[in-house]
PDB file of C-alpha atoms in Angstrom:
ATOM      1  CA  UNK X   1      37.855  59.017  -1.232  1.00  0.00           C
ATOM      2  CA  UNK X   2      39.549  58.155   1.876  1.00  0.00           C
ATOM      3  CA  UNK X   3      40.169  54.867   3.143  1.00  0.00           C
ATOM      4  CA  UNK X   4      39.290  56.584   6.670  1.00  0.00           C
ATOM      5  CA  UNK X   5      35.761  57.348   5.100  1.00  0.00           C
ATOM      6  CA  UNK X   6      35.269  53.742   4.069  1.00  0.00           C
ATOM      7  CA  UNK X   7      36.212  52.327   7.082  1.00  0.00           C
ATOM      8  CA  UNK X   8      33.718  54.886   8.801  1.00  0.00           C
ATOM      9  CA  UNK X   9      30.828  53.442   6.223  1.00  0.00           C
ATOM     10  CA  UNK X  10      31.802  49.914   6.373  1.00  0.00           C
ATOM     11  CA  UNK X  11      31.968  49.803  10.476  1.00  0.00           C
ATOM     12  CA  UNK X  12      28.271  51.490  10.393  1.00  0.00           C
ATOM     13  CA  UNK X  13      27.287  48.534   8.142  1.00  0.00           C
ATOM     14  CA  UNK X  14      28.549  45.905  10.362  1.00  0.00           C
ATOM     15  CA  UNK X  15      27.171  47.638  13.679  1.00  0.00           C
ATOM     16  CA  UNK X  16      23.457  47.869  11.282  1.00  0.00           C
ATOM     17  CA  UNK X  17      23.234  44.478  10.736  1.00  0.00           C
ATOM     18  CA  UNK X  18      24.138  43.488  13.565  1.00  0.00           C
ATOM     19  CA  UNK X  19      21.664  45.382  15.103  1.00  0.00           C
ATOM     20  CA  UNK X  20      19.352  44.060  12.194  1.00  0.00           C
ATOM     21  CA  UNK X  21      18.377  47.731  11.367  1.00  0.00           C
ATOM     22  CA  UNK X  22      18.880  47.737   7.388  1.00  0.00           C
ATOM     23  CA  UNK X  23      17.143  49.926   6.653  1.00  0.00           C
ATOM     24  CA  UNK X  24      19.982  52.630   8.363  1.00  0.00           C
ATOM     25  CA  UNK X  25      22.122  50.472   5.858  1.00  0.00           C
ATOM     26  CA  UNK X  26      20.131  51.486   2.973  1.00  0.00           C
ATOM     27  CA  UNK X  27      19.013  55.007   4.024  1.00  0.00           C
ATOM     28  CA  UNK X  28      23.151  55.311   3.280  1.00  0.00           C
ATOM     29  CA  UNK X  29      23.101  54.231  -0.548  1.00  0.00           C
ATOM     30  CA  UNK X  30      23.451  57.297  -2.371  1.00  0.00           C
ATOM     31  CA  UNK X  31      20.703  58.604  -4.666  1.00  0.00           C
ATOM     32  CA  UNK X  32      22.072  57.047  -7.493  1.00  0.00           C
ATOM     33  CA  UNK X  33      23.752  53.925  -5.890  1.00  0.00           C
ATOM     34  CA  UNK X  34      23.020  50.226  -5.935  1.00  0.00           C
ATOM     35  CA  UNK X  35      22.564  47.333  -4.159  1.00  0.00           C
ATOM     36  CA  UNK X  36      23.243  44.317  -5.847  1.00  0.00           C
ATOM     37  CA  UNK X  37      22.196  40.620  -4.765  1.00  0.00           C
ATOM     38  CA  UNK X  38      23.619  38.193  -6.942  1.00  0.00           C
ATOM     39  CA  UNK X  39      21.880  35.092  -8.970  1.00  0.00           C
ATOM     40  CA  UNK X  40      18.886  34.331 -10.153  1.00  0.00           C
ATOM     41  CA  UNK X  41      16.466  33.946  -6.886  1.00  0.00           C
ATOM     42  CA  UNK X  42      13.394  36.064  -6.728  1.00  0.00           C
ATOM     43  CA  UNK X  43      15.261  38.387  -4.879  1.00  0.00           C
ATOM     44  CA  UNK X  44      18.412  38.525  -7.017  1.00  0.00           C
ATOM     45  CA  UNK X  45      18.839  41.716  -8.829  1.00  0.00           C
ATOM     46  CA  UNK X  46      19.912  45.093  -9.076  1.00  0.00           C
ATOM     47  CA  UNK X  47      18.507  47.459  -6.994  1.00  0.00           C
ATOM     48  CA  UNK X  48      19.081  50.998  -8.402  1.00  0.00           C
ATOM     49  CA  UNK X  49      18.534  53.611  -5.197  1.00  0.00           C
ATOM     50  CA  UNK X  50      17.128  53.094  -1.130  1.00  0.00           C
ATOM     51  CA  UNK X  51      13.582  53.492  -2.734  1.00  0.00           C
ATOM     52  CA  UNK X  52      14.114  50.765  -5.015  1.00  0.00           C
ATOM     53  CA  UNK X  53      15.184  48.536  -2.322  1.00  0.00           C
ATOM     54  CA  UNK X  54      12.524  49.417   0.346  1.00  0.00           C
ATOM     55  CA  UNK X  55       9.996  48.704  -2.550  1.00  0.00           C
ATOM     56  CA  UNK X  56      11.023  45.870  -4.338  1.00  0.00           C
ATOM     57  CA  UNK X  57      14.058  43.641  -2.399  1.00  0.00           C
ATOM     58  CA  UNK X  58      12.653  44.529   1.766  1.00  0.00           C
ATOM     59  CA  UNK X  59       9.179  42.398   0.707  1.00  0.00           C
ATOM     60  CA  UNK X  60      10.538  39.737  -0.682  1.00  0.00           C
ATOM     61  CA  UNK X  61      13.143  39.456   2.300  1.00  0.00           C
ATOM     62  CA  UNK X  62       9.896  39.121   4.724  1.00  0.00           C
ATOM     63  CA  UNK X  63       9.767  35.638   4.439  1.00  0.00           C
ATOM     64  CA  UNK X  64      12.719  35.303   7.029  1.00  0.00           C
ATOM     65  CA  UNK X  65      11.001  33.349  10.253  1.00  0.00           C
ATOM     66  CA  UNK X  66      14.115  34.562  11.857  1.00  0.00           C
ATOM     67  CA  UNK X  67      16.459  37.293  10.491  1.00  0.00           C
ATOM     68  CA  UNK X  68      19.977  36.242   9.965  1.00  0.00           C
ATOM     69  CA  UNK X  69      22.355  36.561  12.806  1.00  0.00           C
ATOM     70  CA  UNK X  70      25.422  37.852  11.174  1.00  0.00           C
ATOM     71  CA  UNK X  71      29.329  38.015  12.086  1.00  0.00           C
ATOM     72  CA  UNK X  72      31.452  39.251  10.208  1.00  0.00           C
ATOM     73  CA  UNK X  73      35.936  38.681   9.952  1.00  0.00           C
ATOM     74  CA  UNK X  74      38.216  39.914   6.975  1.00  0.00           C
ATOM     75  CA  UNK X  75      37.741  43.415   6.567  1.00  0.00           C
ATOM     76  CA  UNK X  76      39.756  44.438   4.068  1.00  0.00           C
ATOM     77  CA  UNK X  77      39.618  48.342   2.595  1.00  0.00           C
ATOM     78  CA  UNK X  78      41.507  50.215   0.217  1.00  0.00           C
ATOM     79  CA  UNK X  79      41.051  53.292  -1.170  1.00  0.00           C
ATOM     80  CA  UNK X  80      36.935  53.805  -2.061  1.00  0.00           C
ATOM     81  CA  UNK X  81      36.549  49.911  -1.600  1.00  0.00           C
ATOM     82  CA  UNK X  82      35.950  47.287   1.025  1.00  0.00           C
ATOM     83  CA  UNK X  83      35.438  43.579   1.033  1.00  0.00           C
ATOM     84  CA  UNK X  84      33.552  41.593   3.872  1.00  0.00           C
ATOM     85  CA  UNK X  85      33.717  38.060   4.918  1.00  0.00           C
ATOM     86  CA  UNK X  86      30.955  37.471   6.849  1.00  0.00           C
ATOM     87  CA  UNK X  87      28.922  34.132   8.158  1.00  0.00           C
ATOM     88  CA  UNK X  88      25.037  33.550   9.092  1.00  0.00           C
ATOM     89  CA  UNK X  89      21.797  31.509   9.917  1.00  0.00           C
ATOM     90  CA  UNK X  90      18.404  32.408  10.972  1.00  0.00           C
ATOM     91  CA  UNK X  91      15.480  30.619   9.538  1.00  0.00           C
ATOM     92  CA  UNK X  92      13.172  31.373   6.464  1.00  0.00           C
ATOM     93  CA  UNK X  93       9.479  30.145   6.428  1.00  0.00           C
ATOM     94  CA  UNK X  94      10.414  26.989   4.529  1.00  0.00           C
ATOM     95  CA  UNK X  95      13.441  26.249   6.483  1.00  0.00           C
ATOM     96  CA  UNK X  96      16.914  26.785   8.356  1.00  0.00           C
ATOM     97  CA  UNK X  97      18.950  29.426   6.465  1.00  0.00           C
ATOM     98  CA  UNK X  98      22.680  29.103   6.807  1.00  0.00           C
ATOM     99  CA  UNK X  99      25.007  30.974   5.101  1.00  0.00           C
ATOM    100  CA  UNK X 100      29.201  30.611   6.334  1.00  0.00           C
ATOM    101  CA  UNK X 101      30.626  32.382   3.376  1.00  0.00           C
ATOM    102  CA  UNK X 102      28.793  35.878   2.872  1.00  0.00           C
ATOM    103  CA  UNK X 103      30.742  38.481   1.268  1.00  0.00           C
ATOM    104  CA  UNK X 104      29.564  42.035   1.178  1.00  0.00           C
ATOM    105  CA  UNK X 105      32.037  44.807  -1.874  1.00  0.00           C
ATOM    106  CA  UNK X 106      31.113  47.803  -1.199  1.00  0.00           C
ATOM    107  CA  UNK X 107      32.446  50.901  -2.807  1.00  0.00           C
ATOM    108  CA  UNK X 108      31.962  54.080  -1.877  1.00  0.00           C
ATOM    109  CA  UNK X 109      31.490  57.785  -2.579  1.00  0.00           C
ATOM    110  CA  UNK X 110      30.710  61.245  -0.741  1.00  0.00           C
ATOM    111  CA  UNK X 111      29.119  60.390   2.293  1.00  0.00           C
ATOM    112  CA  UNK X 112      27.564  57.330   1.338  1.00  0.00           C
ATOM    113  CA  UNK X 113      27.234  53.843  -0.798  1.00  0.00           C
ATOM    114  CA  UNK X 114      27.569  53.907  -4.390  1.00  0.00           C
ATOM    115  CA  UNK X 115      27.741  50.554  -4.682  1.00  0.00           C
ATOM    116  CA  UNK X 116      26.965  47.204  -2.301  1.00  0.00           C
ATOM    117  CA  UNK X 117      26.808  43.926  -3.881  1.00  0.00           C
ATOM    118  CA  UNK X 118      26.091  40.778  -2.039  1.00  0.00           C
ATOM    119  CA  UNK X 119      28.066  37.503  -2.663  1.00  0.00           C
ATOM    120  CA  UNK X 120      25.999  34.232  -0.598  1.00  0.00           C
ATOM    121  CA  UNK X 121      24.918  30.858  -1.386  1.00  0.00           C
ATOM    122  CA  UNK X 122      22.106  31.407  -3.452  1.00  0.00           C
ATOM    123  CA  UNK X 123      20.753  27.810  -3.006  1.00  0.00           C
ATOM    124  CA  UNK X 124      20.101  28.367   0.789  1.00  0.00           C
ATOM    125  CA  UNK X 125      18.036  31.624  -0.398  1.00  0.00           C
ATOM    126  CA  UNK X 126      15.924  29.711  -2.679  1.00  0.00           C
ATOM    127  CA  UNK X 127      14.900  26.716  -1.073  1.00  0.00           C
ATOM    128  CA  UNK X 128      14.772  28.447   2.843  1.00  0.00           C
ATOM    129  CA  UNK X 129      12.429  32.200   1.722  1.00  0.00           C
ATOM    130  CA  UNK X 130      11.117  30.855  -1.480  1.00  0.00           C
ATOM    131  CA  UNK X 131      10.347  27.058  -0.851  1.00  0.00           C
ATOM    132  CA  UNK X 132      12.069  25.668  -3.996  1.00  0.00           C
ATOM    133  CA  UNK X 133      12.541  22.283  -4.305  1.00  0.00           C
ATOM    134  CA  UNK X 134      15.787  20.976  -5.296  1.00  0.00           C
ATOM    135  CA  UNK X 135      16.417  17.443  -6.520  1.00  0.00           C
ATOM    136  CA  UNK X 136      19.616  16.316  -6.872  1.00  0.00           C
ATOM    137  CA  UNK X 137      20.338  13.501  -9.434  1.00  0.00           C
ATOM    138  CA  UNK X 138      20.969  10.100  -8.406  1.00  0.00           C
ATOM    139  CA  UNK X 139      24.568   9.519  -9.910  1.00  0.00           C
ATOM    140  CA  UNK X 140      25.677  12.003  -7.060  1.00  0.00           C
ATOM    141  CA  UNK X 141      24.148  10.692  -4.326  1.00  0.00           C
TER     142      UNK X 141
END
């Protein structure tokens, strides 16, 4: 694979998001490709083709009051890879969502995605689209 192709993929990315039209994003994931979102939040997983995420990851992500507005610096590629460094906030039904250290890997083959995995702080996830409650103990206060 070309690094010219995954520049090509990983430019359409960044101009999707930024439009906030994922689902051009993850038309792109191959047939057998994933999307992975990492931890344990409800909507943490492995996501195994587009239909996959359009059925089980795009519902849960509905809680978003506001979609992320995200920029994005660092792009590095080489070969079939690419790494993102990316920063965002918008606001989920249970609170402000802020996230300044995304990072998107993506890896790629033919003319699409075999392979996206999301790196963000899961914490802001949980407690801003899924209302969880965290308590931290009093010794660190």
């Amino acid at each position: 694979m070309s690094e010219e192709k995954t520049r090509e993929l990983v430019d359409f990315f960044i101009e999707n998001v930024r439009a906030q039209t994922y689902e051009n994003v993850y038309g792109r994931l191959n047939p057998d490709g994933r999307f992975i979102m990492i931890g344990k939040t409800p909507a943490s997983g492995i996501f195994f083709n587009r239909e996959d995420v359009f059925n089980r990851l795009a519902p849960l992500l509905a809680n978003y009051k506001t979609r992320p507005t995200i920029e994005f610096s660092n792009v590095l590629v080489d070969g079939d890879q690419a790494f993102l460094r990316a920063a965002g906030k918008g606001e989920g039904i249970f609170g402000v969502y802020e996230q300044p250290y995304y990072g998107y890997f993506f890896r790629v083959e033919g003319d699409g995605y075999a392979e996206i995995i999301e790196y963000l702080d899961t914490v802001q996830l949980e407690v801003a689209l899924f209302g969880t409650e965290m308590t931290r103990r009093p010794e660190y206060e």
